[in-house]
């Protein structure tokens, strides 16, 4: 993933099917992890006090997550290409429905990975919320918002590909995974955002 943001957003804005929502989700997740790494680095560098060692660990974790998210941009595009080809198959082709099913579920590969990456990023942001300096709390809030958007977007990309197969075991597994991740991590991310917002407004939490 070496293209510039200008190139990537230009491709995203084009009529080409990829990159699409999955690529955008991966970018948002990478931005969340990047902000997390920045906040941890600056907070640790501010003063080598108790908590600095944990901040260093958060930095390393967020750096790894940043790169993992970026890898998913290409993974998502590669997974979508067979599905795009399947949609072009003649409707009278006998195995078209099965090919569509297989490719639709295969297109969830990156989204499922991103759900896990989002959960790991959210866990780091929970730790960071308690340790980051006061002037960096707005960036922690931005990171949580970006992570929440990435989490939701990854789930959208699963549901859009599984909804036609309600009785399929793999589709059901993917949907259960998405639902579990949403239930587990949307509330903590929303809480970080809300608490940051109330702190910045000098309101009681």
PDB file of C-alpha atoms in Angstrom:
ATOM      1  CA  UNK A   1       0.000   0.000   0.000  1.00  0.00           C
ATOM      2  CA  UNK A   2       2.291   2.738  -1.286  1.00  0.00           C
ATOM      3  CA  UNK A   3      -0.089   5.090  -3.075  1.00  0.00           C
ATOM      4  CA  UNK A   4      -0.639   8.585  -1.744  1.00  0.00           C
ATOM      5  CA  UNK A   5      -3.810   9.695  -0.026  1.00  0.00           C
ATOM      6  CA  UNK A   6      -4.516  11.838  -3.091  1.00  0.00           C
ATOM      7  CA  UNK A   7      -4.364   8.741  -5.298  1.00  0.00           C
ATOM      8  CA  UNK A   8      -6.330   6.579  -2.891  1.00  0.00           C
ATOM      9  CA  UNK A   9      -9.160   9.046  -2.338  1.00  0.00           C
ATOM     10  CA  UNK A  10      -9.262   9.726  -6.063  1.00  0.00           C
ATOM     11  CA  UNK A  11      -9.720   6.011  -6.702  1.00  0.00           C
ATOM     12  CA  UNK A  12     -12.298   5.875  -3.912  1.00  0.00           C
ATOM     13  CA  UNK A  13     -14.255   8.693  -5.554  1.00  0.00           C
ATOM     14  CA  UNK A  14     -14.148   7.075  -9.001  1.00  0.00           C
ATOM     15  CA  UNK A  15     -16.701   4.743 -10.573  1.00  0.00           C
ATOM     16  CA  UNK A  16     -14.374   1.773 -10.021  1.00  0.00           C
ATOM     17  CA  UNK A  17     -15.791  -0.828  -7.603  1.00  0.00           C
ATOM     18  CA  UNK A  18     -12.565  -0.936  -5.591  1.00  0.00           C
ATOM     19  CA  UNK A  19     -11.483   0.600  -3.368  1.00  0.00           C
ATOM     20  CA  UNK A  20     -14.878   0.934  -1.714  1.00  0.00           C
ATOM     21  CA  UNK A  21     -16.348   0.759   1.749  1.00  0.00           C
ATOM     22  CA  UNK A  22     -13.938  -1.948   2.845  1.00  0.00           C
ATOM     23  CA  UNK A  23     -10.903   0.070   1.807  1.00  0.00           C
ATOM     24  CA  UNK A  24     -12.336   3.139   3.507  1.00  0.00           C
ATOM     25  CA  UNK A  25     -12.910   1.118   6.688  1.00  0.00           C
ATOM     26  CA  UNK A  26      -9.291  -0.026   6.636  1.00  0.00           C
ATOM     27  CA  UNK A  27      -8.066   3.538   6.202  1.00  0.00           C
ATOM     28  CA  UNK A  28     -10.235   4.770   9.084  1.00  0.00           C
ATOM     29  CA  UNK A  29      -8.924   1.990  11.276  1.00  0.00           C
ATOM     30  CA  UNK A  30      -5.356   2.863  10.365  1.00  0.00           C
ATOM     31  CA  UNK A  31      -6.004   6.516  11.209  1.00  0.00           C
ATOM     32  CA  UNK A  32      -7.394   5.485  14.604  1.00  0.00           C
ATOM     33  CA  UNK A  33      -4.309   3.409  15.362  1.00  0.00           C
ATOM     34  CA  UNK A  34      -2.020   6.164  14.070  1.00  0.00           C
ATOM     35  CA  UNK A  35      -3.594   8.715  16.383  1.00  0.00           C
ATOM     36  CA  UNK A  36      -3.278   6.248  19.241  1.00  0.00           C
ATOM     37  CA  UNK A  37       0.439   5.847  18.564  1.00  0.00           C
ATOM     38  CA  UNK A  38       0.921   9.608  18.390  1.00  0.00           C
ATOM     39  CA  UNK A  39      -0.893  10.225  21.690  1.00  0.00           C
ATOM     40  CA  UNK A  40       1.053   7.472  23.438  1.00  0.00           C
ATOM     41  CA  UNK A  41       4.401   8.710  22.117  1.00  0.00           C
ATOM     42  CA  UNK A  42       3.792  12.315  23.102  1.00  0.00           C
ATOM     43  CA  UNK A  43       2.436  11.358  26.515  1.00  0.00           C
ATOM     44  CA  UNK A  44       5.416   9.099  27.240  1.00  0.00           C
ATOM     45  CA  UNK A  45       7.904  11.679  25.975  1.00  0.00           C
ATOM     46  CA  UNK A  46       6.373  14.454  28.036  1.00  0.00           C
ATOM     47  CA  UNK A  47       7.900  13.005  31.180  1.00  0.00           C
ATOM     48  CA  UNK A  48       9.317   9.597  31.953  1.00  0.00           C
ATOM     49  CA  UNK A  49       6.971   8.990  34.856  1.00  0.00           C
ATOM     50  CA  UNK A  50       4.978   5.998  36.110  1.00  0.00           C
ATOM     51  CA  UNK A  51       2.904   4.871  33.162  1.00  0.00           C
ATOM     52  CA  UNK A  52       5.567   5.632  30.566  1.00  0.00           C
ATOM     53  CA  UNK A  53       6.401   1.948  30.133  1.00  0.00           C
ATOM     54  CA  UNK A  54       2.761   1.127  29.462  1.00  0.00           C
ATOM     55  CA  UNK A  55       2.570   4.025  27.009  1.00  0.00           C
ATOM     56  CA  UNK A  56       5.539   2.571  25.137  1.00  0.00           C
ATOM     57  CA  UNK A  57       3.645  -0.731  24.859  1.00  0.00           C
ATOM     58  CA  UNK A  58       0.579   1.100  23.555  1.00  0.00           C
ATOM     59  CA  UNK A  59       2.750   2.852  20.972  1.00  0.00           C
ATOM     60  CA  UNK A  60       4.149  -0.471  19.725  1.00  0.00           C
ATOM     61  CA  UNK A  61       0.700  -2.071  19.601  1.00  0.00           C
ATOM     62  CA  UNK A  62      -0.819   0.854  17.707  1.00  0.00           C
ATOM     63  CA  UNK A  63       2.058   0.903  15.220  1.00  0.00           C
ATOM     64  CA  UNK A  64       1.467  -2.768  14.462  1.00  0.00           C
ATOM     65  CA  UNK A  65      -2.269  -2.167  14.095  1.00  0.00           C
ATOM     66  CA  UNK A  66      -1.697   0.805  11.789  1.00  0.00           C
ATOM     67  CA  UNK A  67       0.189  -1.387   9.336  1.00  0.00           C
ATOM     68  CA  UNK A  68      -2.215  -4.311   9.652  1.00  0.00           C
ATOM     69  CA  UNK A  69      -5.144  -2.079   8.758  1.00  0.00           C
ATOM     70  CA  UNK A  70      -3.328  -0.738   5.699  1.00  0.00           C
ATOM     71  CA  UNK A  71      -2.688  -4.295   4.489  1.00  0.00           C
ATOM     72  CA  UNK A  72      -6.431  -4.904   4.510  1.00  0.00           C
ATOM     73  CA  UNK A  73      -7.014  -2.279   1.820  1.00  0.00           C
ATOM     74  CA  UNK A  74      -5.474  -4.560  -0.793  1.00  0.00           C
ATOM     75  CA  UNK A  75      -6.859  -7.719   0.827  1.00  0.00           C
ATOM     76  CA  UNK A  76     -10.363  -6.254   0.559  1.00  0.00           C
ATOM     77  CA  UNK A  77      -9.880  -5.271  -3.086  1.00  0.00           C
ATOM     78  CA  UNK A  78      -8.524  -8.729  -3.966  1.00  0.00           C
ATOM     79  CA  UNK A  79     -11.426 -10.450  -2.195  1.00  0.00           C
ATOM     80  CA  UNK A  80     -13.988  -8.355  -4.063  1.00  0.00           C
ATOM     81  CA  UNK A  81     -12.648  -9.045  -7.563  1.00  0.00           C
ATOM     82  CA  UNK A  82     -14.030 -12.617  -7.797  1.00  0.00           C
ATOM     83  CA  UNK A  83     -17.414 -11.352  -6.625  1.00  0.00           C
ATOM     84  CA  UNK A  84     -17.437  -8.629  -9.267  1.00  0.00           C
ATOM     85  CA  UNK A  85     -16.643 -11.287 -11.875  1.00  0.00           C
ATOM     86  CA  UNK A  86     -19.399 -13.548 -10.528  1.00  0.00           C
ATOM     87  CA  UNK A  87     -21.991 -10.815 -10.974  1.00  0.00           C
ATOM     88  CA  UNK A  88     -21.039 -10.687 -14.659  1.00  0.00           C
ATOM     89  CA  UNK A  89     -21.749 -14.383 -15.215  1.00  0.00           C
ATOM     90  CA  UNK A  90     -24.711 -15.131 -17.496  1.00  0.00           C
ATOM     91  CA  UNK A  91     -27.881 -15.570 -15.465  1.00  0.00           C
ATOM     92  CA  UNK A  92     -28.612 -18.818 -17.266  1.00  0.00           C
ATOM     93  CA  UNK A  93     -25.305 -20.361 -16.151  1.00  0.00           C
ATOM     94  CA  UNK A  94     -26.263 -23.372 -13.961  1.00  0.00           C
ATOM     95  CA  UNK A  95     -23.743 -22.793 -11.167  1.00  0.00           C
ATOM     96  CA  UNK A  96     -24.074 -18.982 -11.074  1.00  0.00           C
ATOM     97  CA  UNK A  97     -25.949 -18.946  -7.762  1.00  0.00           C
ATOM     98  CA  UNK A  98     -23.351 -21.128  -6.062  1.00  0.00           C
ATOM     99  CA  UNK A  99     -20.468 -19.082  -7.447  1.00  0.00           C
ATOM    100  CA  UNK A 100     -22.161 -15.909  -6.186  1.00  0.00           C
ATOM    101  CA  UNK A 101     -22.663 -17.421  -2.755  1.00  0.00           C
ATOM    102  CA  UNK A 102     -19.063 -18.564  -2.487  1.00  0.00           C
ATOM    103  CA  UNK A 103     -17.665 -15.257  -3.716  1.00  0.00           C
ATOM    104  CA  UNK A 104     -20.006 -13.179  -1.556  1.00  0.00           C
ATOM    105  CA  UNK A 105     -18.865 -14.935   1.593  1.00  0.00           C
ATOM    106  CA  UNK A 106     -15.261 -14.827   0.428  1.00  0.00           C
ATOM    107  CA  UNK A 107     -15.552 -11.073   0.054  1.00  0.00           C
ATOM    108  CA  UNK A 108     -15.976 -10.847   3.854  1.00  0.00           C
ATOM    109  CA  UNK A 109     -12.361 -11.868   4.482  1.00  0.00           C
ATOM    110  CA  UNK A 110     -10.933  -8.405   5.073  1.00  0.00           C
ATOM    111  CA  UNK A 111     -13.992  -7.183   6.950  1.00  0.00           C
ATOM    112  CA  UNK A 112     -13.764 -10.052   9.427  1.00  0.00           C
ATOM    113  CA  UNK A 113     -10.081  -9.326   9.996  1.00  0.00           C
ATOM    114  CA  UNK A 114     -10.848  -5.636  10.478  1.00  0.00           C
ATOM    115  CA  UNK A 115     -13.387  -6.422  13.184  1.00  0.00           C
ATOM    116  CA  UNK A 116     -10.579  -8.044  15.167  1.00  0.00           C
ATOM    117  CA  UNK A 117      -8.185  -5.173  14.439  1.00  0.00           C
ATOM    118  CA  UNK A 118     -10.821  -2.673  15.563  1.00  0.00           C
ATOM    119  CA  UNK A 119     -11.336  -4.554  18.816  1.00  0.00           C
ATOM    120  CA  UNK A 120      -7.595  -4.527  19.485  1.00  0.00           C
ATOM    121  CA  UNK A 121      -7.374  -0.823  18.661  1.00  0.00           C
ATOM    122  CA  UNK A 122     -10.328  -0.030  20.912  1.00  0.00           C
ATOM    123  CA  UNK A 123      -8.649  -1.858  23.783  1.00  0.00           C
ATOM    124  CA  UNK A 124      -5.527   0.280  23.344  1.00  0.00           C
ATOM    125  CA  UNK A 125      -7.605   3.449  23.269  1.00  0.00           C
ATOM    126  CA  UNK A 126      -9.286   2.472  26.525  1.00  0.00           C
ATOM    127  CA  UNK A 127      -5.859   2.282  28.146  1.00  0.00           C
ATOM    128  CA  UNK A 128      -4.741   5.477  26.468  1.00  0.00           C
ATOM    129  CA  UNK A 129      -7.751   7.442  27.661  1.00  0.00           C
ATOM    130  CA  UNK A 130      -6.479   6.984  31.232  1.00  0.00           C
ATOM    131  CA  UNK A 131      -2.825   7.764  30.483  1.00  0.00           C
ATOM    132  CA  UNK A 132      -2.709  10.411  27.748  1.00  0.00           C
ATOM    133  CA  UNK A 133      -1.940  14.000  28.633  1.00  0.00           C
ATOM    134  CA  UNK A 134      -4.780  16.485  28.999  1.00  0.00           C
ATOM    135  CA  UNK A 135      -3.953  18.273  25.750  1.00  0.00           C
ATOM    136  CA  UNK A 136      -4.026  14.953  23.871  1.00  0.00           C
ATOM    137  CA  UNK A 137      -7.470  13.863  25.019  1.00  0.00           C
ATOM    138  CA  UNK A 138      -9.115  15.411  21.954  1.00  0.00           C
ATOM    139  CA  UNK A 139      -6.902  13.215  19.778  1.00  0.00           C
ATOM    140  CA  UNK A 140      -7.904  10.163  21.803  1.00  0.00           C
ATOM    141  CA  UNK A 141     -11.528  11.113  21.133  1.00  0.00           C
ATOM    142  CA  UNK A 142     -10.803  11.459  17.412  1.00  0.00           C
ATOM    143  CA  UNK A 143      -9.130   8.053  17.417  1.00  0.00           C
ATOM    144  CA  UNK A 144     -12.138   6.492  19.139  1.00  0.00           C
ATOM    145  CA  UNK A 145     -14.496   8.068  16.593  1.00  0.00           C
ATOM    146  CA  UNK A 146     -12.389   6.766  13.704  1.00  0.00           C
ATOM    147  CA  UNK A 147     -12.195   3.305  15.271  1.00  0.00           C
ATOM    148  CA  UNK A 148     -15.953   3.223  15.810  1.00  0.00           C
ATOM    149  CA  UNK A 149     -16.510   4.210  12.173  1.00  0.00           C
ATOM    150  CA  UNK A 150     -14.127   1.481  11.031  1.00  0.00           C
ATOM    151  CA  UNK A 151     -15.860  -1.088  13.241  1.00  0.00           C
ATOM    152  CA  UNK A 152     -19.298  -0.224  11.899  1.00  0.00           C
ATOM    153  CA  UNK A 153     -18.044  -0.110   8.320  1.00  0.00           C
ATOM    154  CA  UNK A 154     -16.452  -3.553   8.626  1.00  0.00           C
ATOM    155  CA  UNK A 155     -19.744  -4.910   9.955  1.00  0.00           C
ATOM    156  CA  UNK A 156     -21.655  -3.284   7.087  1.00  0.00           C
ATOM    157  CA  UNK A 157     -19.341  -5.042   4.641  1.00  0.00           C
ATOM    158  CA  UNK A 158     -20.140  -8.372   6.211  1.00  0.00           C
ATOM    159  CA  UNK A 159     -23.903  -7.910   6.359  1.00  0.00           C
ATOM    160  CA  UNK A 160     -24.154  -6.714   2.757  1.00  0.00           C
ATOM    161  CA  UNK A 161     -22.536  -9.952   1.607  1.00  0.00           C
ATOM    162  CA  UNK A 162     -24.345 -12.362   3.929  1.00  0.00           C
ATOM    163  CA  UNK A 163     -27.920 -11.068   3.864  1.00  0.00           C
ATOM    164  CA  UNK A 164     -28.871 -13.132   0.803  1.00  0.00           C
ATOM    165  CA  UNK A 165     -27.887 -16.357   2.584  1.00  0.00           C
ATOM    166  CA  UNK A 166     -29.750 -16.441   5.922  1.00  0.00           C
ATOM    167  CA  UNK A 167     -29.639 -20.242   6.128  1.00  0.00           C
ATOM    168  CA  UNK A 168     -25.983 -20.643   5.221  1.00  0.00           C
ATOM    169  CA  UNK A 169     -23.775 -21.776   8.133  1.00  0.00           C
ATOM    170  CA  UNK A 170     -20.797 -19.640   7.112  1.00  0.00           C
ATOM    171  CA  UNK A 171     -22.978 -16.566   6.643  1.00  0.00           C
ATOM    172  CA  UNK A 172     -24.479 -17.132  10.079  1.00  0.00           C
ATOM    173  CA  UNK A 173     -21.013 -17.461  11.603  1.00  0.00           C
ATOM    174  CA  UNK A 174     -19.868 -14.213  10.014  1.00  0.00           C
ATOM    175  CA  UNK A 175     -22.969 -12.365  11.195  1.00  0.00           C
ATOM    176  CA  UNK A 176     -22.580 -13.686  14.744  1.00  0.00           C
ATOM    177  CA  UNK A 177     -18.968 -12.545  14.747  1.00  0.00           C
ATOM    178  CA  UNK A 178     -19.948  -9.078  13.552  1.00  0.00           C
ATOM    179  CA  UNK A 179     -22.759  -8.798  16.084  1.00  0.00           C
ATOM    180  CA  UNK A 180     -20.534  -9.918  18.944  1.00  0.00           C
ATOM    181  CA  UNK A 181     -17.859  -7.368  18.025  1.00  0.00           C
ATOM    182  CA  UNK A 182     -20.409  -4.564  17.731  1.00  0.00           C
ATOM    183  CA  UNK A 183     -21.939  -5.377  21.093  1.00  0.00           C
ATOM    184  CA  UNK A 184     -18.550  -5.671  22.757  1.00  0.00           C
ATOM    185  CA  UNK A 185     -16.827  -2.591  21.365  1.00  0.00           C
ATOM    186  CA  UNK A 186     -19.323   0.037  20.242  1.00  0.00           C
ATOM    187  CA  UNK A 187     -20.273   1.001  23.839  1.00  0.00           C
ATOM    188  CA  UNK A 188     -16.658   1.455  25.057  1.00  0.00           C
ATOM    189  CA  UNK A 189     -15.755   3.542  22.016  1.00  0.00           C
ATOM    190  CA  UNK A 190     -18.861   5.681  22.402  1.00  0.00           C
ATOM    191  CA  UNK A 191     -18.043   6.143  26.086  1.00  0.00           C
ATOM    192  CA  UNK A 192     -14.538   7.378  25.255  1.00  0.00           C
ATOM    193  CA  UNK A 193     -15.978   9.862  22.765  1.00  0.00           C
ATOM    194  CA  UNK A 194     -18.629  11.084  25.188  1.00  0.00           C
ATOM    195  CA  UNK A 195     -16.245  11.469  28.114  1.00  0.00           C
ATOM    196  CA  UNK A 196     -13.716  13.347  26.000  1.00  0.00           C
ATOM    197  CA  UNK A 197     -16.446  15.622  24.716  1.00  0.00           C
ATOM    198  CA  UNK A 198     -17.766  16.340  28.215  1.00  0.00           C
ATOM    199  CA  UNK A 199     -14.263  16.961  29.546  1.00  0.00           C
ATOM    200  CA  UNK A 200     -13.548  19.434  26.754  1.00  0.00           C
ATOM    201  CA  UNK A 201     -16.837  21.184  27.523  1.00  0.00           C
ATOM    202  CA  UNK A 202     -16.004  21.199  31.243  1.00  0.00           C
ATOM    203  CA  UNK A 203     -19.170  19.248  31.958  1.00  0.00           C
ATOM    204  CA  UNK A 204     -19.706  16.691  34.697  1.00  0.00           C
ATOM    205  CA  UNK A 205     -19.451  13.071  33.577  1.00  0.00           C
TER     206      UNK A 205
END
